[in-house]
Short mmCIF file of C-alpha atoms in Angstrom, two decimals:
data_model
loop_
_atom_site.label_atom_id
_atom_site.label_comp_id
_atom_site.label_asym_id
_atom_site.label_seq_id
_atom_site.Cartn_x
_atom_site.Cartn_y
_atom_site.Cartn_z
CA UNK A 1 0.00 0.00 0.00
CA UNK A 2 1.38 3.39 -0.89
CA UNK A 3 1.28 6.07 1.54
CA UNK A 4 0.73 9.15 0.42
CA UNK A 5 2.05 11.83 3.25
CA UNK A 6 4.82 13.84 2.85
CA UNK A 7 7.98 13.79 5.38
CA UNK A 8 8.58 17.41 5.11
CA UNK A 9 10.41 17.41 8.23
CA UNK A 10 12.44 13.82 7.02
CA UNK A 11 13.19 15.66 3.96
CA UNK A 12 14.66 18.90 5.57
CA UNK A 13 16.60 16.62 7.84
CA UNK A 14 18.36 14.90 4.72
CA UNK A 15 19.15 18.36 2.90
CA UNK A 16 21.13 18.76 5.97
CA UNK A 17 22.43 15.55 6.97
CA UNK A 18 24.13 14.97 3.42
CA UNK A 19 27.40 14.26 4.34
CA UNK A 20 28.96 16.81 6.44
CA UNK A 21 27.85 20.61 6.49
CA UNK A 22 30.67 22.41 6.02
CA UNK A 23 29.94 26.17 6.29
CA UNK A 24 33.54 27.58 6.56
CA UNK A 25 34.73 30.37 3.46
CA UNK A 26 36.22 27.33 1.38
CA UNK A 27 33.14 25.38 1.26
CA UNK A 28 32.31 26.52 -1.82
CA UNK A 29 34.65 24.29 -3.37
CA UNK A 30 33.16 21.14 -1.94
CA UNK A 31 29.89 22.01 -2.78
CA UNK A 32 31.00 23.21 -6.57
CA UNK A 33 32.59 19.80 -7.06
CA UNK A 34 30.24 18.06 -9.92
CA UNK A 35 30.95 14.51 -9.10
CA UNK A 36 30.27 14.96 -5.53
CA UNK A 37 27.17 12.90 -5.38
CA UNK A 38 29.72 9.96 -6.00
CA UNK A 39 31.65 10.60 -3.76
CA UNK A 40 30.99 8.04 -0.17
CA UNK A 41 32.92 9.37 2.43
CA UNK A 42 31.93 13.01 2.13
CA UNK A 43 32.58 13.65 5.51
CA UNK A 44 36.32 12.89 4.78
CA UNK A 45 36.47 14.67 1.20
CA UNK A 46 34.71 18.33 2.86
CA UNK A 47 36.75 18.44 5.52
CA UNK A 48 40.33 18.29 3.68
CA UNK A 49 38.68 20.25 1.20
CA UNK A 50 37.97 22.84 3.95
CA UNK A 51 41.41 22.55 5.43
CA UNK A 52 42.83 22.63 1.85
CA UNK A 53 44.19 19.56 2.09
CA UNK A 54 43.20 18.50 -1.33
CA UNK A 55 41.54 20.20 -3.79
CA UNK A 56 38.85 19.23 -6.91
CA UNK A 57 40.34 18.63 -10.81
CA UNK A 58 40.70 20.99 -13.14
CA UNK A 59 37.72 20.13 -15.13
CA UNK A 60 35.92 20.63 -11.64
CA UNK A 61 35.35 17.01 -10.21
CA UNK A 62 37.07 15.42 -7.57
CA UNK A 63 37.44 11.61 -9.16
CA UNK A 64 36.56 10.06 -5.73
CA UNK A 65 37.39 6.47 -8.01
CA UNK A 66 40.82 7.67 -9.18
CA UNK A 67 44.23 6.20 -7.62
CA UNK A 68 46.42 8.24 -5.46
CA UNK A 69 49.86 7.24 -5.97
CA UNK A 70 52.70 7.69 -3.43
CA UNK A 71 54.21 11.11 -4.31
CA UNK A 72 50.48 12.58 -3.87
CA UNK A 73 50.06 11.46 -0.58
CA UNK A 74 53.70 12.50 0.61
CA UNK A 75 52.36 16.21 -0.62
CA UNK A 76 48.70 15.70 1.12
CA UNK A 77 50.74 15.13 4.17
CA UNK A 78 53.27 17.44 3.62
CA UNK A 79 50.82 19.95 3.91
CA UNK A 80 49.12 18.73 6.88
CA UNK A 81 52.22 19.07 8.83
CA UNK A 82 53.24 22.48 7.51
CA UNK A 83 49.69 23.59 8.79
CA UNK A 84 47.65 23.58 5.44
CA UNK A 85 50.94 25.49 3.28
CA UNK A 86 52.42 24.41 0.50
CA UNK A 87 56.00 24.48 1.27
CA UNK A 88 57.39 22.35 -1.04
CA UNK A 89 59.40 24.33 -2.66
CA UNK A 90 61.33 24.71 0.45
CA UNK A 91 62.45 21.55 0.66
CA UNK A 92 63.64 21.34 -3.38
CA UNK A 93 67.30 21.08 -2.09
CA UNK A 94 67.09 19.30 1.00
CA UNK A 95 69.49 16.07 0.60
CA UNK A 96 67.03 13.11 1.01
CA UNK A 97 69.23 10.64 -1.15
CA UNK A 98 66.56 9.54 -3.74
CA UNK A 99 67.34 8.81 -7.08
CA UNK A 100 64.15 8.75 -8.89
CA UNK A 101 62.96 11.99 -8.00
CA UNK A 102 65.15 14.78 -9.19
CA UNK A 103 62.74 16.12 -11.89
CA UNK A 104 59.72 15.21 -10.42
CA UNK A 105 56.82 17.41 -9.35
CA UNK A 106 56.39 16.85 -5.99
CA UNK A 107 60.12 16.59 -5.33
CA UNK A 108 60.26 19.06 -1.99
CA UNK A 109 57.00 17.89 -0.36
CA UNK A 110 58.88 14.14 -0.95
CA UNK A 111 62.10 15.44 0.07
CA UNK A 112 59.90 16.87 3.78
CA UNK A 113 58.64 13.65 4.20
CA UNK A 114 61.83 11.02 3.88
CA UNK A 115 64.05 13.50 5.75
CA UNK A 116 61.33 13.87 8.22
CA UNK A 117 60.83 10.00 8.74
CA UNK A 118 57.41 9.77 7.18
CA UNK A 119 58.11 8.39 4.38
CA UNK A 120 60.51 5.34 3.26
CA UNK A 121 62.40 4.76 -0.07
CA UNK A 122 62.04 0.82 -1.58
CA UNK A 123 65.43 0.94 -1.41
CA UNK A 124 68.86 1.27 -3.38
CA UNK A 125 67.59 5.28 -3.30
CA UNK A 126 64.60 4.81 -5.13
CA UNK A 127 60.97 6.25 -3.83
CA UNK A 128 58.95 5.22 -6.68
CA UNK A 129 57.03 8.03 -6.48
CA UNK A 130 54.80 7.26 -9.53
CA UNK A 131 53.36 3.85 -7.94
CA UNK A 132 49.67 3.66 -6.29
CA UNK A 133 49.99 4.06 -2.58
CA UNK A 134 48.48 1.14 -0.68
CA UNK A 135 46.13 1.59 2.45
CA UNK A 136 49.13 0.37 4.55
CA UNK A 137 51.58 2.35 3.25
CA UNK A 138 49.55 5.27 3.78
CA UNK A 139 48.50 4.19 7.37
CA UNK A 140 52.54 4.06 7.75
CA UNK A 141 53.12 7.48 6.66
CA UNK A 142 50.12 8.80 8.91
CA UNK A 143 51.20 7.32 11.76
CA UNK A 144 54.69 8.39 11.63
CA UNK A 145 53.78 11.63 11.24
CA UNK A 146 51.24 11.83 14.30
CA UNK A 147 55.23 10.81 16.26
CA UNK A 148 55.28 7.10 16.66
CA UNK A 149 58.62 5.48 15.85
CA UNK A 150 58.72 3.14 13.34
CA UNK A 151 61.67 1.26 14.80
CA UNK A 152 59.81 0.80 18.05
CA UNK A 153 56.11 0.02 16.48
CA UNK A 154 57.89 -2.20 14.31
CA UNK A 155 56.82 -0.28 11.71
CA UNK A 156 60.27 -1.30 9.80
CA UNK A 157 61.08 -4.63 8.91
CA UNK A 158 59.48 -7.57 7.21
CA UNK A 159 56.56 -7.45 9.13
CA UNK A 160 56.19 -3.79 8.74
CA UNK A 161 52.81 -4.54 7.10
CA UNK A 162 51.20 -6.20 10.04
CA UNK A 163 52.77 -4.35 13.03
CA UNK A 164 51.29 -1.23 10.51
CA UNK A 165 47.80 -2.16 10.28
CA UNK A 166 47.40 -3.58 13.72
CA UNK A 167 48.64 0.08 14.89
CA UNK A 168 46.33 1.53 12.68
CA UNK A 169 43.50 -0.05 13.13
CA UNK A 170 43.88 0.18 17.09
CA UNK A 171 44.17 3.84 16.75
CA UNK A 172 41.05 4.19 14.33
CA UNK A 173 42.50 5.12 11.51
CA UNK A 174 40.82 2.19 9.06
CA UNK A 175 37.47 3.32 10.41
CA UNK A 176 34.83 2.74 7.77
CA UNK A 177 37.35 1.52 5.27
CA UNK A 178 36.20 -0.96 3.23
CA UNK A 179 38.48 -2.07 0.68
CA UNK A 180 41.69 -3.64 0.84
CA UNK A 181 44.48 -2.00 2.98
CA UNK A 182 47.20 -4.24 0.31
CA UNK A 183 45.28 -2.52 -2.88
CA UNK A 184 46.60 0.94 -3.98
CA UNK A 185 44.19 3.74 -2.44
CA UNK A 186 41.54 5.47 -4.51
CA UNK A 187 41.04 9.22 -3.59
CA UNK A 188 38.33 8.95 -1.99
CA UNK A 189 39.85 6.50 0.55
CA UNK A 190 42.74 8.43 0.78
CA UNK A 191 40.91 11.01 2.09
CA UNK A 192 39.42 8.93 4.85
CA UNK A 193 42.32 7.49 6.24
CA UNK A 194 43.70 11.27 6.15
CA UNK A 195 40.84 12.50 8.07
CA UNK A 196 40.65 9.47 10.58
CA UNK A 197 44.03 10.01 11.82
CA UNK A 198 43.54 13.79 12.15
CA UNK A 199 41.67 12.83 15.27
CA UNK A 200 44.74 10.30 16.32
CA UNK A 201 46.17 11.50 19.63
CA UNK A 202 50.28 12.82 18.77
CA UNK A 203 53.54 11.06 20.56
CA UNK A 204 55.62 13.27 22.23
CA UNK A 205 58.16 10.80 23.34
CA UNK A 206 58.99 6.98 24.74
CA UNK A 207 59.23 5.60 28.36
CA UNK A 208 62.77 3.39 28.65
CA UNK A 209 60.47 0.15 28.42
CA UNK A 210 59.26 1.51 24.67
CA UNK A 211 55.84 3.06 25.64
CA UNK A 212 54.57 5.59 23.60
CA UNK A 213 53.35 9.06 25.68
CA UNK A 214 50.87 11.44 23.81
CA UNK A 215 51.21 15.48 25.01
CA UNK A 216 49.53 15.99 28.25
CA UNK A 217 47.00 18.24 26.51
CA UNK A 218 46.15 15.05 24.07
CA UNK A 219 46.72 17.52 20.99
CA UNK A 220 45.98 15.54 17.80
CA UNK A 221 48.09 16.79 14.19
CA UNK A 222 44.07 18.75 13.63
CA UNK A 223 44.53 20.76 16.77
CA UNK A 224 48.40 20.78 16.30
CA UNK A 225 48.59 21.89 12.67
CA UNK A 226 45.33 23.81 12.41
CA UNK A 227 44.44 24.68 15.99
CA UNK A 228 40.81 22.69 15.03
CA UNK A 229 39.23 20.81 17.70
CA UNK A 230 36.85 17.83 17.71
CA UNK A 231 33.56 18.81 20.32
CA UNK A 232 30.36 16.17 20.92
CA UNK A 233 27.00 17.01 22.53
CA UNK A 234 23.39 17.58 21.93
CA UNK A 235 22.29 20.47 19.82
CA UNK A 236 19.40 21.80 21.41
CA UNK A 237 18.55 25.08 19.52
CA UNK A 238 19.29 26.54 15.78
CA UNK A 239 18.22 28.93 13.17
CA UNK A 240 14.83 26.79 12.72
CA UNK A 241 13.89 25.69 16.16
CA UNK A 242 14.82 25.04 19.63
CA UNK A 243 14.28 22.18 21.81
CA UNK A 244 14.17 24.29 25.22
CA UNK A 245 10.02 23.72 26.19
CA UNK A 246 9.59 26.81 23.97
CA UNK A 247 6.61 27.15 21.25
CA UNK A 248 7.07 26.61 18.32
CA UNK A 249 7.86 30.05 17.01
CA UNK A 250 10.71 29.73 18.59
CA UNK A 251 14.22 30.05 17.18
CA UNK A 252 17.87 31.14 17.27
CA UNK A 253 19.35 33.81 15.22
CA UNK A 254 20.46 33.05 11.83
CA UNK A 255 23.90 31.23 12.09
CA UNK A 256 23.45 30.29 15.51
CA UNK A 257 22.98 27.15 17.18
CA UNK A 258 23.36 26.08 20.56
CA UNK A 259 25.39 23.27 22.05
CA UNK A 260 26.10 24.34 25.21
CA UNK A 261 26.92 27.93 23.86
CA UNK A 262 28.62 26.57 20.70
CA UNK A 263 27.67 26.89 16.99
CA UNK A 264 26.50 24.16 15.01
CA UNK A 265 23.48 21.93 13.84
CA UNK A 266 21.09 19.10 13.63
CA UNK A 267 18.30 19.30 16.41
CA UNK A 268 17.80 17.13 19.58
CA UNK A 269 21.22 14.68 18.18
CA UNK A 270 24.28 13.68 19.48
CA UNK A 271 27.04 15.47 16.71
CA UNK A 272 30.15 15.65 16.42
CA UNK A 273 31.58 19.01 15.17
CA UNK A 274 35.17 20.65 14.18
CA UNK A 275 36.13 24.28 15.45
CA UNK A 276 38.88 26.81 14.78
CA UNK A 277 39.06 27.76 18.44
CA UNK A 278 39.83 31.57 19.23
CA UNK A 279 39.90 32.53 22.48
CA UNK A 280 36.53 33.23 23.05
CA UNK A 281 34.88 29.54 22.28
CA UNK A 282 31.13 30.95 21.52
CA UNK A 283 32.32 32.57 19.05
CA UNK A 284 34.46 29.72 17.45
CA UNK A 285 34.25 28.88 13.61
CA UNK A 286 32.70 25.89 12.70
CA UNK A 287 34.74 23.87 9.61
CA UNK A 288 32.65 20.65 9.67
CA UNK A 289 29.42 19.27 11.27
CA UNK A 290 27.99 15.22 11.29
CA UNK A 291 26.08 13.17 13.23
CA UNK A 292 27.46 10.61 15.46
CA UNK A 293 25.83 7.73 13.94
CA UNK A 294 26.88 5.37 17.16
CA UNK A 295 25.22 7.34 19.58
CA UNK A 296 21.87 7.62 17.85
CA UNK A 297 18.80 6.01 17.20
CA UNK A 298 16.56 7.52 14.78
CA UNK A 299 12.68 6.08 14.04
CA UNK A 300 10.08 7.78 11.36
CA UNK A 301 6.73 6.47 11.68
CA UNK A 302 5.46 4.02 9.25
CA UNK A 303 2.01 4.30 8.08
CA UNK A 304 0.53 1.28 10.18
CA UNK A 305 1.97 2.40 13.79
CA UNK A 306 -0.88 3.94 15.58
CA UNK A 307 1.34 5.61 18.72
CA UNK A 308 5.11 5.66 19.75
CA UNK A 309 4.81 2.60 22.25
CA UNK A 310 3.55 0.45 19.25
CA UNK A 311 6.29 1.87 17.07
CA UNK A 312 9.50 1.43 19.20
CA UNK A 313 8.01 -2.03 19.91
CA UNK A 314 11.69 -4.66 19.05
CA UNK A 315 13.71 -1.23 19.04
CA UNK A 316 15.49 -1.56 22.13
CA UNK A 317 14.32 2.01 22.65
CA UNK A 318 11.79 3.19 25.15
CA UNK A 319 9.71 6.23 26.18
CA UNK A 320 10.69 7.67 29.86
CA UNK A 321 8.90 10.24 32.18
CA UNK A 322 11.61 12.63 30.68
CA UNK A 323 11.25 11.88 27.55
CA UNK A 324 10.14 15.61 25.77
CA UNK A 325 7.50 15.78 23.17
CA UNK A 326 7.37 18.47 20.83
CA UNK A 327 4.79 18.70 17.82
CA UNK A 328 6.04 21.33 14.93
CA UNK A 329 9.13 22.19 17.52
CA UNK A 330 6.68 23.12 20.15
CA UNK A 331 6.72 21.66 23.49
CA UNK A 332 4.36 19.74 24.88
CA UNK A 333 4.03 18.63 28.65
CA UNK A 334 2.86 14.71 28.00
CA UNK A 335 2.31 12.72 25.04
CA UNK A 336 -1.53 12.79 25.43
CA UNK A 337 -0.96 16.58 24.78
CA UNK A 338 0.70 16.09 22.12
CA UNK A 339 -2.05 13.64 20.64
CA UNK A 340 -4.73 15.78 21.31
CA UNK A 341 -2.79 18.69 19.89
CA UNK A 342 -1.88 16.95 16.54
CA UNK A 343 -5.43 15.50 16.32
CA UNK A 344 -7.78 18.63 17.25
CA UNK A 345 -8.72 18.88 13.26
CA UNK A 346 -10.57 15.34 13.54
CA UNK A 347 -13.70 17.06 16.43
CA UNK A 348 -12.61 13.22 17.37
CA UNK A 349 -12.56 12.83 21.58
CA UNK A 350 -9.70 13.85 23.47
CA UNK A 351 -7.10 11.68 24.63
CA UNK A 352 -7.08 10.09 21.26
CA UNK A 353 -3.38 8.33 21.31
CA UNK A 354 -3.10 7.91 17.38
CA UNK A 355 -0.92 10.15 15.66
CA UNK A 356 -1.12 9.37 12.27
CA UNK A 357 -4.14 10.51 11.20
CA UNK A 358 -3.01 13.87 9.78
CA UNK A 359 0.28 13.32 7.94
CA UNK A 360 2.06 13.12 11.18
CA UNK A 361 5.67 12.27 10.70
CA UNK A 362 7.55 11.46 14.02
CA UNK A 363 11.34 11.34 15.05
CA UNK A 364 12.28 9.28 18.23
CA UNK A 365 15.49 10.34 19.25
CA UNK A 366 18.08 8.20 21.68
CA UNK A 367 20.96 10.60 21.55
CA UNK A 368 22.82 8.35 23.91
CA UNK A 369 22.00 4.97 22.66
CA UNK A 370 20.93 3.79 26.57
CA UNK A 371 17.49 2.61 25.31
CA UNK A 372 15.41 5.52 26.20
CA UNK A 373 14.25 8.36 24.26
CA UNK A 374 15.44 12.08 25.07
CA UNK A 375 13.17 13.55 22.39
CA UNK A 376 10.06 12.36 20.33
CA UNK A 377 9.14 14.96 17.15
CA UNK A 378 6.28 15.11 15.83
CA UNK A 379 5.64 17.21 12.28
CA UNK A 380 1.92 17.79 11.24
CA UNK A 381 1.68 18.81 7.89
CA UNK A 382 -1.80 20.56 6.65
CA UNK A 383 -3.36 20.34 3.17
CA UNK A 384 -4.23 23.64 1.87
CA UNK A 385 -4.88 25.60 -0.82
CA UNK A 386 -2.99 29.13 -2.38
CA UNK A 387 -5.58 32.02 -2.26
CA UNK A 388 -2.98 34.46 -3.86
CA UNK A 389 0.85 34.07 -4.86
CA UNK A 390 2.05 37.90 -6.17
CA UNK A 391 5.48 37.97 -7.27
CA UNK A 392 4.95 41.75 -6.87
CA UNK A 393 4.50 42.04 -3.47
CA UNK A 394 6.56 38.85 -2.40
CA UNK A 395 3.49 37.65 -0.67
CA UNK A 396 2.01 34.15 -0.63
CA UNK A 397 -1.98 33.49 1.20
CA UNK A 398 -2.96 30.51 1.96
CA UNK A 399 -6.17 28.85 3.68
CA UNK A 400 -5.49 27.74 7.13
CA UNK A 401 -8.03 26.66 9.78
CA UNK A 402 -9.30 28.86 12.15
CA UNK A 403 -9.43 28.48 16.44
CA UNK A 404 -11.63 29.86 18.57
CA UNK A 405 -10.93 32.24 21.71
CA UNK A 406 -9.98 29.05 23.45
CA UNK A 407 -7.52 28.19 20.91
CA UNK A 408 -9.96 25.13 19.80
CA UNK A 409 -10.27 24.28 16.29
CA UNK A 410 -13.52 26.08 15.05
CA UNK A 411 -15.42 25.40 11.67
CA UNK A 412 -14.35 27.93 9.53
CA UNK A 413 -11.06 28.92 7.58
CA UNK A 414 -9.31 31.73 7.89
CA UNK A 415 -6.62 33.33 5.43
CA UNK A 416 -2.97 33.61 6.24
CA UNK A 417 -0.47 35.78 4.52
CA UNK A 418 3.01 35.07 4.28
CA UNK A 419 6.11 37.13 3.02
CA UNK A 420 8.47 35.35 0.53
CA UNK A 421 11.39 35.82 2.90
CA UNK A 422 9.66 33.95 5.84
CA UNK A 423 8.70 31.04 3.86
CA UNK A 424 10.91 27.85 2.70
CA UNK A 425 9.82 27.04 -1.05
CA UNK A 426 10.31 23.39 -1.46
CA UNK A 427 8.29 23.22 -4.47
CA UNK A 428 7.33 26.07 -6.67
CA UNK A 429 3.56 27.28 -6.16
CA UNK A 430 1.31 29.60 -7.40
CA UNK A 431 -2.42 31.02 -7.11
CA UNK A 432 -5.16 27.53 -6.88
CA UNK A 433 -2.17 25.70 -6.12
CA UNK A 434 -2.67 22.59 -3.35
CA UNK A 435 -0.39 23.04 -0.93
CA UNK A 436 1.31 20.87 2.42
CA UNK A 437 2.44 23.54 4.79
CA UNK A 438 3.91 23.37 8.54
CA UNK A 439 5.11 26.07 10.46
CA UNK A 440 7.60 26.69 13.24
CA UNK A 441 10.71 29.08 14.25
CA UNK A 442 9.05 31.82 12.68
CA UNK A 443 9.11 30.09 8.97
CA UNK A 444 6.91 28.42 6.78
CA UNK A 445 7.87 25.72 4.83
CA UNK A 446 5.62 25.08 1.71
CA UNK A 447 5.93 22.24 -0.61
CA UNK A 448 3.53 20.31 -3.21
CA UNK A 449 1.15 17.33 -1.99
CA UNK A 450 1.99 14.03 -4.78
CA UNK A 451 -1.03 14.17 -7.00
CA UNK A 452 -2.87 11.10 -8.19
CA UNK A 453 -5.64 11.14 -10.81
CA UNK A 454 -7.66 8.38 -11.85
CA UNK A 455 -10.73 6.19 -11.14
CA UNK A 456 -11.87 5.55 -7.47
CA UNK A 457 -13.02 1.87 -7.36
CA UNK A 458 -13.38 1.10 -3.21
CA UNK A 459 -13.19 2.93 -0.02
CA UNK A 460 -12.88 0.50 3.02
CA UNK A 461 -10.79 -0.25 6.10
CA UNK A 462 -8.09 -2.57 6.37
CA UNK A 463 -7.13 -5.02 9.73
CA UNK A 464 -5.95 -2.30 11.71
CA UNK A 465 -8.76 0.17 11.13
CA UNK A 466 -6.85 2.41 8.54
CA UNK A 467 -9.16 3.87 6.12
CA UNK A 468 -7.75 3.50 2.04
CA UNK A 469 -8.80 4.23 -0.90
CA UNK A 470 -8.42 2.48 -4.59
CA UNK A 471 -7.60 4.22 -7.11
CA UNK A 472 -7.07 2.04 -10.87
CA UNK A 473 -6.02 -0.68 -8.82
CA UNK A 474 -3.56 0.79 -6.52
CA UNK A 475 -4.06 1.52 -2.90
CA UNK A 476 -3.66 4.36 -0.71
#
């Protein structure tokens, strides 16, 4: 059976959960990319794009499938550890030894890396600089330069290769890798194992015994290098909405969003964000923003589930006397407010404890992953129609229905008028038009109801008392 409501809210959620949001000045360039869509660990790609790290192809993709070979990743980490500059020319002269790279391109940021330590020859002074790096040669290079010793890791040797990728994958730095660390790296990899081991804590030195001591301030090469630092909470509050038991015309200035009085995104979930510190930490620049996918569990309602107990039912995730309910991002004391709140269109009783009678779209949200359920958001949409769109005065009226002085749905419709610039176009509209609206943080977000015309053959209700229709054979 098809189901025929629209997940504004699901939908605005995935416009911003693509990937990570990175909303520093050299975003652009991630964004412009034209292949990005192909690339899979986004995340990864924006934030060395960000950091200028690595940068897109001429022709203005970033071939995510291409092969990185062994010079290009001694200048990606070159970089890194001269704090984002391009200082290979510098390093043109310096004596490293190597025979095979005297007219080659990337000859200082090579040069850096050998006399640095990072990087090894194959031998009788050749680098072979033209040859695909493999995931465990690049794990190698990474965690040299983060300060562990290859002699004492065993990083050296003819087990190099093991003592490497035991290291590495210890420390995180494989993390959602999925090919083979013995296979030459695409870019897109590249960039992954890059950005994992930004995060790995540095060396500063070794006990007697061979025991490796990170700084006491646990500075990682992103904090080092860039003076970036990784932060995880709960955003609570942001340009759109806030989860503080406000209403639900309430929002945060534009740009601002609260995790305990830092700026970033992505309401009532456990994120993990990237700052360029300065000393006063409110006002810190975000680089990157994702979700921590381990620390949250995220439901939508289906069309059958009648409530949220019935819904989490074989989730592992349960509703708790503070649990907060919020319906269009305003709060609600109980759930049975919320119900009767989201259901005062039907003149049905009170108390009613479906929710899914009105396009209702509903997150759950265990920000924690301990099995109970910090937030539950509900989004009621309502079917309307345009009275007047004017280009000319950047006004848009719609029907909406009307409450009496009680605030209780009355019968009768009233008409609202919107300005352009405090409403979110998802679809374009005009005068007659059908429209699915919902409003909160001051906004209204407008988009088109799916349309289906045919021939009506039944009306009935199914097993669980849902109401559908047939239309030329298909039902809704």
């Amino acid at each position: 059976m098809r189901n025929l409501k629209r997940a504004l809210s699901l939908a605005l959620a995935a416009i911003m959960l693509i990937g990570m949001m990175v909303v520093s000045a050299s975003a652009a360039s991630y964004n412009d990319l034209t292949d990005k869509d192909q690339i899979v660990n986004k995340d990864a790609v924006s934030m060395l794009v960000t950091l200028g790290v690595i940068e897109g192809k001429p022709d203005g993709s970033y071939a995510p499938t291409e092969g990185v070979d062994r010079a290009q990743m001694a200048k990606m980490i070159s970089v890194i550890m001269n704090q984002g500059v391009d200082n290979g020319a510098l390093y043109e002269n310096s004596p490293s030894g190597l025979t095979d790279i005297s007219s080659h391109w990337a000859k200082g940021h090579i040069n850096y890396c050998y006399t640095t330590g990072i990087i090894a020859g194959r031998g009788n002074g050749k680098f072979d600089p033209d040859a695909g790096v493999t995931g465990s040669e690049a794990a190698k290079m990474l965690l040299v330069a983060a300060g562990y010793d290859p002699a004492i890791e065993g990083l050296t040797g003819t087990d190099w290769e093991i003592n490497t990728n035991a290291l590495a994958s210890k420390l995180g730095i494989f993390r959602n890798f999925k090919g083979s660390v013995a296979e030459p790296l695409s870019r897109d990899n590249a960039a992954l194992l890059i950005y994992n081991a930004l995060d790995v804590e540095m060396i500063e030195s070794y006990t007697n015994n061979g025991y490796a001591m990170a700084y006491s301030d646990a500075r990682t090469i992103l904090s080092s290098m860039y003076g970036v630092y990784k932060v995880e909470g709960v955003v609570v509050g942001n340009k759109w909405a806030e989860l503080d038991k406000t209403d639900s015309d309430s929002a945060l200035k534009d740009g601002k969003t609260v995790l305990d009085n830092v700026v970033l995104y992505f309401l009532g979930k456990t994120v993990t964000m990237y700052i360029e510190k300065t000393t006063i930490l409110s006002d810190s620049k975000v680089l990157g923003v994702s979700t921590k996918d381990d620390v949250n569990v995220i439901n939508a309602t289906a069309a059958t589930q009648s409530t949220v107990k019935d819904y989490l039912k074989g989730t592992g995730v349960a509703v708790t006397k503070g649990t907060e309910f919020y319906v269009n991002y305003g709060y609600c004391k109980t759930e049975e407010d919320a119900h009767n709140l989201i259901n005062d269109y039907s003149y049905a009783a009170n108390n009613s404890d479906k929710f899914n009678l009105n396009g209702v779209d509903v997150e759950i949200i265990d920000n924690n992953n301990d099995g109970d359920a910090e937030y539950v958001l509900f989004t009621r949409e309502t079917l309307s129609e345009v009275r007047t769109y004017s280009e000319k005065n950047e006004t848009i009226s719609f029907y909406a229905p009307g409450y009496d002085k009680n605030n209780e749905l009355a019968n009768k419709t009233v008409t609202e008028t919107e300005d352009f610039e405090d409403v979110v176009f998802n679809d374009e509209v005009t005068t007659d038009d059908l429209i699915l609206y919902v409003q909160y943080g001051g906004r209204t977000y407008i988009s088109a109801p799916e349309v289906v015309t045919g021939k009506m053959t039944r009306v009935d209700r199914d097993k669980a008392d849902e109401l559908f229709i047939t239309v030329d054979g298909e039902e809704y």
